[in-house]
Coordinates of C-alpha atoms and ligand atoms in Angstrom, one line a residue:
M1 CA 131.1 131.7 108.5
K2 CA 127.3 129.7 108.6
V3 CA 126.8 126.3 107.3
S4 CA 124.4 123.8 107.5
A5 CA 124.1 120.1 106.7
S6 CA 120.4 117.6 107.6
A7 CA 120.2 113.8 107.3
P8 CA 117.7 111.6 107.6
G9 CA 116.1 109.2 110.2
K10 CA 115.3 105.8 109.1
A11 CA 112.9 102.9 109.4
I12 CA 114.0 99.3 109.4
L13 CA 111.5 96.8 108.0
F14 CA 113.6 93.7 108.3
G15 CA 116.5 92.7 109.4
E16 CA 117.4 94.6 112.9
H17 CA 120.1 92.8 114.7
S18 CA 120.2 90.0 112.4
V19 CA 122.0 92.9 109.8
V20 CA 125.0 92.7 113.2
Y21 CA 125.8 89.3 112.6
G22 CA 126.2 89.5 108.4
K23 CA 122.4 89.1 107.8
P24 CA 120.3 91.3 105.0
A25 CA 118.2 94.3 106.0
I26 CA 114.8 96.5 104.2
A27 CA 115.1 99.8 105.7
V28 CA 113.8 103.5 105.0
A29 CA 114.7 106.9 105.0
V30 CA 112.2 109.1 106.3
D31 CA 110.8 112.3 105.6
K32 CA 112.3 113.0 109.3
R33 CA 115.5 114.7 109.8
A34 CA 118.0 116.4 111.9
R35 CA 119.9 119.6 110.4
V36 CA 122.5 120.9 111.8
T37 CA 124.2 124.1 111.7
I38 CA 127.5 125.6 113.1
K39 CA 128.5 128.8 112.6
E40 CA 131.9 130.6 114.2
G41 CA 131.2 131.2 118.6
T42 CA 133.1 132.6 121.3
N43 CA 134.9 129.8 122.9
N44 CA 134.2 126.4 123.4
T45 CA 131.7 124.8 121.3
E46 CA 127.6 125.4 122.5
V47 CA 125.6 122.8 121.1
K48 CA 121.8 123.4 121.4
I49 CA 119.0 121.4 120.7
P50 CA 115.6 123.5 121.2
Q51 CA 113.5 120.4 120.7
L52 CA 114.8 118.4 123.6
D53 CA 115.8 121.8 125.8
I54 CA 119.3 121.5 125.2
E55 CA 122.1 123.4 125.9
A56 CA 125.6 122.5 127.1
V57 CA 129.0 123.1 126.1
I58 CA 131.6 121.0 124.6
D59 CA 135.1 122.0 126.7
A60 CA 138.0 122.5 123.7
E61 CA 140.8 120.7 125.5
S62 CA 139.3 118.2 127.5
R63 CA 136.2 117.6 125.6
R64 CA 134.0 117.2 128.7
V65 CA 130.3 118.4 127.8
T66 CA 128.7 120.3 130.3
W67 CA 125.1 120.7 131.0
M68 CA 123.7 124.5 130.8
N69 CA 120.1 123.1 131.5
S70 CA 119.2 122.7 135.0
P71 CA 120.5 119.2 136.0
Q72 CA 117.1 117.7 136.1
E73 CA 116.0 119.1 132.8
A74 CA 119.6 117.5 131.7
G75 CA 118.5 113.7 133.7
K76 CA 115.5 113.9 131.3
F77 CA 117.7 113.0 128.5
D78 CA 120.3 109.8 127.4
T79 CA 123.2 112.3 127.6
G80 CA 124.5 110.7 124.5
I81 CA 123.3 112.9 122.2
L82 CA 126.1 115.2 122.8
E83 CA 128.2 112.5 122.7
Y84 CA 127.9 111.7 118.6
I85 CA 128.2 115.2 118.2
Q86 CA 131.3 115.6 120.1
V87 CA 132.7 112.9 118.4
A88 CA 131.5 113.8 115.2
L89 CA 133.6 116.7 115.0
S90 CA 136.8 115.6 116.4
Q91 CA 136.9 113.0 113.9
L92 CA 137.4 115.1 110.9
G93 CA 139.7 117.5 113.4
T94 CA 137.2 120.5 113.7
P95 CA 138.8 122.7 116.1
L96 CA 135.9 123.1 118.9
D97 CA 137.4 126.1 120.7
G98 CA 134.9 129.0 119.4
L99 CA 131.9 126.9 117.6
K100 CA 128.0 127.3 118.3
V101 CA 126.6 124.2 116.8
E102 CA 122.3 123.9 116.8
V103 CA 120.7 121.2 115.8
D104 CA 117.0 121.0 114.8
L105 CA 115.5 117.2 115.0
E106 CA 112.3 116.4 113.8
I107 CA 113.4 112.5 114.8
P108 CA 112.0 111.3 118.7
I109 CA 114.6 110.2 120.4
G110 CA 115.7 106.7 121.2
A111 CA 112.5 106.1 119.2
G112 CA 114.2 103.6 117.3
L113 CA 114.4 105.8 114.0
G114 CA 117.5 106.1 113.6
S115 CA 118.5 110.2 115.8
S116 CA 121.8 109.5 116.6
A117 CA 122.8 107.9 113.4
A118 CA 121.0 111.3 111.3
I119 CA 122.7 113.5 114.1
T120 CA 126.0 111.6 113.4
V121 CA 126.2 112.1 109.8
A122 CA 124.7 115.5 109.3
T123 CA 127.4 116.9 111.8
L124 CA 129.8 115.3 110.2
A125 CA 128.6 117.0 106.4
A126 CA 128.2 120.2 108.2
A127 CA 131.7 120.2 109.8
A128 CA 133.2 119.0 106.8
R129 CA 131.6 121.9 105.2
Y130 CA 132.9 124.3 108.1
T131 CA 136.5 123.0 107.8
Q132 CA 136.7 123.2 103.3
Q133 CA 136.9 119.2 103.1
E134 CA 135.8 117.0 100.0
V135 CA 134.6 114.2 101.6
S136 CA 132.0 111.8 99.8
L137 CA 128.9 109.9 100.9
E138 CA 131.2 106.8 101.0
A139 CA 134.0 108.6 103.3
L140 CA 130.7 110.1 104.7
A141 CA 128.6 106.9 105.8
H142 CA 132.1 105.3 107.0
T143 CA 133.0 108.1 109.2
A144 CA 129.5 108.1 110.5
H145 CA 129.6 104.4 111.6
Q146 CA 133.6 104.9 113.3
V147 CA 131.5 107.6 115.7
E148 CA 128.9 104.9 116.5
L149 CA 131.1 102.6 116.9
Q150 CA 132.6 104.7 119.7
V151 CA 129.8 106.3 121.8
Q152 CA 127.6 103.2 121.7
G153 CA 129.8 100.1 121.1
A154 CA 128.6 97.3 118.9
A155 CA 126.3 99.1 115.7
S156 CA 126.0 97.7 111.9
P157 CA 126.5 100.2 109.4
L158 CA 122.6 100.2 108.6
D159 CA 121.7 103.4 110.3
T160 CA 124.6 105.5 109.1
T161 CA 124.5 104.4 104.9
V162 CA 120.6 104.5 104.9
S163 CA 120.4 108.2 107.0
T164 CA 123.7 109.0 104.0
Q165 CA 121.8 107.5 101.1
G166 CA 117.9 107.8 101.4
G167 CA 116.0 105.7 99.9
F168 CA 114.7 102.2 100.1
I169 CA 117.0 100.0 100.8
Y170 CA 118.3 96.9 101.1
F171 CA 121.3 96.0 103.1
T172 CA 124.3 93.5 103.8
Q173 CA 127.6 94.4 105.4
E174 CA 128.9 92.1 103.1
K175 CA 127.1 94.3 99.7
G176 CA 126.5 97.7 101.4
A177 CA 123.3 99.5 100.3
M178 CA 120.9 98.5 97.2
K179 CA 118.2 101.1 96.7
I180 CA 114.8 98.6 96.0
K181 CA 112.0 99.8 93.7
P182 CA 108.6 98.7 95.2
A183 CA 105.9 97.8 93.0
L184 CA 103.4 99.1 95.8
E185 CA 102.5 101.9 98.5
M186 CA 104.4 101.8 101.3
P187 CA 102.1 103.5 103.8
L188 CA 103.7 103.4 107.3
V189 CA 102.3 104.3 111.0
V190 CA 105.1 104.2 113.6
G191 CA 103.5 104.1 116.7
Y192 CA 106.3 106.0 120.0
T193 CA 106.1 104.0 123.7
S194 CA 107.7 107.2 124.8
K195 CA 110.0 104.8 126.4
P196 CA 113.3 104.8 124.8
G197 CA 115.5 102.4 124.2
N198 CA 119.5 101.6 124.8
T199 CA 120.9 100.1 121.4
G200 CA 124.3 100.0 122.8
V201 CA 122.6 97.8 125.7
L202 CA 120.0 95.8 123.3
V203 CA 122.8 94.9 120.7
E204 CA 124.7 93.4 124.2
G205 CA 121.6 91.7 125.3
V206 CA 121.3 89.9 122.3
R207 CA 125.1 88.8 121.3
K208 CA 125.1 87.3 125.2
L209 CA 122.2 85.3 124.2
R210 CA 123.6 83.7 121.1
E211 CA 126.3 83.0 123.3
T212 CA 124.9 81.1 125.9
Q213 CA 122.1 80.1 123.5
P214 CA 123.8 79.3 120.3
T215 CA 122.0 76.4 118.9
I216 CA 118.6 78.0 119.2
V217 CA 119.5 82.2 118.0
N218 CA 121.7 80.8 115.4
P219 CA 118.7 79.8 113.5
I220 CA 116.4 82.4 114.4
L221 CA 119.2 84.6 112.5
D222 CA 118.9 82.3 109.6
I223 CA 115.5 82.4 109.3
M224 CA 115.5 86.6 109.8
E225 CA 117.9 86.4 106.7
D226 CA 115.0 84.1 104.8
L227 CA 112.6 86.9 105.9
A228 CA 114.2 89.7 104.6
N229 CA 115.3 87.7 101.6
Q230 CA 111.6 87.2 100.9
A231 CA 110.6 90.2 101.7
R232 CA 112.6 92.0 99.3
K233 CA 111.0 89.7 96.1
S234 CA 107.6 90.6 97.8
I235 CA 108.2 94.3 97.7
I236 CA 109.5 94.0 94.4
Q237 CA 106.6 91.7 93.2
G238 CA 104.0 94.5 94.7
E239 CA 102.6 91.6 97.5
E240 CA 100.6 93.7 100.1
K241 CA 99.3 90.7 102.1
E242 CA 103.2 88.2 101.9
V243 CA 105.1 91.8 103.1
G244 CA 102.4 92.4 105.7
E245 CA 102.9 88.6 107.3
L246 CA 106.4 88.7 107.0
M247 CA 106.7 91.3 109.6
N248 CA 104.5 89.8 111.8
I249 CA 107.1 86.4 112.0
N250 CA 110.1 88.7 111.9
Q251 CA 107.9 90.7 115.0
G252 CA 107.5 87.3 116.4
L253 CA 111.5 86.8 116.2
L254 CA 112.4 89.8 117.6
D255 CA 110.7 88.8 120.7
A256 CA 112.6 85.2 120.7
L257 CA 115.8 87.3 120.7
G258 CA 114.7 89.8 123.9
V259 CA 114.3 93.0 122.4
N260 CA 110.3 92.6 123.0
T261 CA 108.2 94.8 125.9
E262 CA 105.4 94.5 127.2
E263 CA 104.0 98.3 125.2
L264 CA 105.8 97.2 121.8
S265 CA 103.6 94.0 121.6
C266 CA 99.7 96.0 122.8
L267 CA 101.1 99.1 120.1
V268 CA 101.6 96.0 117.2
Y269 CA 98.3 93.9 118.0
R270 CA 96.3 97.1 118.0
A271 CA 97.8 98.3 114.9
R272 CA 97.0 94.3 112.9
H273 CA 93.2 94.8 115.4
A274 CA 92.6 98.0 113.2
G275 CA 93.3 96.9 110.1
A276 CA 97.6 96.9 109.4
L277 CA 98.8 94.4 107.3
G278 CA 102.0 93.7 109.4
S279 CA 103.5 95.3 112.3
K280 CA 106.9 94.7 114.5
L281 CA 108.7 97.2 116.7
T282 CA 111.6 99.1 114.6
G283 CA 115.1 99.3 115.4
A284 CA 117.1 98.1 118.5
G285 CA 113.6 97.4 120.3
G286 CA 113.2 97.6 124.0
G287 CA 110.9 100.6 123.7
G288 CA 111.7 102.7 121.3
S289 CA 108.8 102.5 118.2
I290 CA 106.7 100.0 116.7
I291 CA 106.2 100.3 113.0
A292 CA 102.7 99.2 111.5
Y293 CA 102.3 98.3 107.5
C294 CA 98.8 99.9 106.7
P295 CA 97.7 99.9 103.1
G296 CA 94.2 101.2 102.9
K297 CA 93.8 101.7 106.1
T298 CA 96.0 104.9 108.0
R299 CA 93.8 106.7 109.6
E300 CA 92.6 103.5 111.2
V301 CA 95.6 102.0 112.4
L302 CA 97.1 106.4 113.2
E303 CA 93.5 106.5 115.5
E304 CA 94.5 103.5 117.5
L305 CA 97.2 103.8 118.2
E306 CA 97.1 107.8 119.1
S307 CA 94.7 106.2 121.7
I308 CA 97.4 104.9 123.6
E309 CA 100.2 106.5 123.0
N310 CA 102.5 109.3 120.2
A311 CA 101.3 107.5 116.6
F312 CA 102.0 109.5 113.1
P313 CA 102.6 108.7 109.7
V314 CA 106.0 108.5 108.0
G315 CA 107.0 109.1 103.9
I316 CA 109.9 107.7 102.5
S317 CA 112.6 109.7 101.9
S318 CA 114.6 109.3 99.1
Q319 CA 116.7 112.0 99.5
G320 CA 119.9 111.3 102.0
V321 CA 122.1 113.3 103.3
T322 CA 122.2 116.7 101.7
W323 CA 124.7 120.1 102.5
Ligands
MEV401 C1 119.6 100.1 115.5 O1 118.9 100.6 114.8 C2 119.1 98.3 114.5 C3 120.1 97.2 115.2 O2 120.4 96.2 113.9 C4 121.7 98.3 115.6 C5 122.9 98.5 114.2 O3 122.6 97.4 113.3 O4 123.6 98.5 114.4 C6 119.6 97.0 116.2

């Protein structure tokens, strides 16, 4: 038996971090995916992620992960990525004795583009098929969020929801996802700093800052709420300039929350200099990526960012998880 499932990564346009405190966020599923294939193996669970040179074994009983690559190679990666797979398989009660799991990953890891959510959602969907369980999209998104909580600590359901549903989404923890119909094109370029950000650590950093400076940080989170709501209107009404302006303000506030870095700032300003209407870090920050909104200037912004770091255009994927 061999089954496959795939799920998209995401880019957050507005509301990272503030979404953890119940504020709205706007995010899109991107045309870069994680594809997970599960087939029968001999014993334990063998995991391969060729793009990252990862080969590992999850022990069927202890669930401990052992790397099959040399320690130097293994050390290059955040070992957490295998934990998402292990916990996702365990959540659905998949027997870990005699499985081969292969992940085909188009999303750079730790780049703020939702690689862990996409891997989690695709692993759950593939495991559901493998174990012949009927799982609704809602249940899949809910379980994926539980996996993220278990592996990384504090996390909102934003990433796992976008990865499950696909499309252009306005999200609140209270009401879940609502699809947005944009009245404008959304040409986006990602600039990737090559330094992975650790979402758990960054979310915890903001939590501590809010605890020590509540009268400063709470109003910032309130303004982020206004930003996301205003951006939603502007996207629906096709107001390009305003969308860019709101992204730039959001970037300033993320800097104030302490999740910006010098490398991210450099990419943000160079993108604007090359003609982006708006640019900001996307995802947890602390490394990872920026996203630049560049109507009519995609080539110029791409060339500019490529001259400093990795950069690539991303399209919006209407397709969520498929299995
Ligand atoms: C990470 O992609 C987005 C954060 O808001 C964390 C979360 O929502 O879980 C930083």
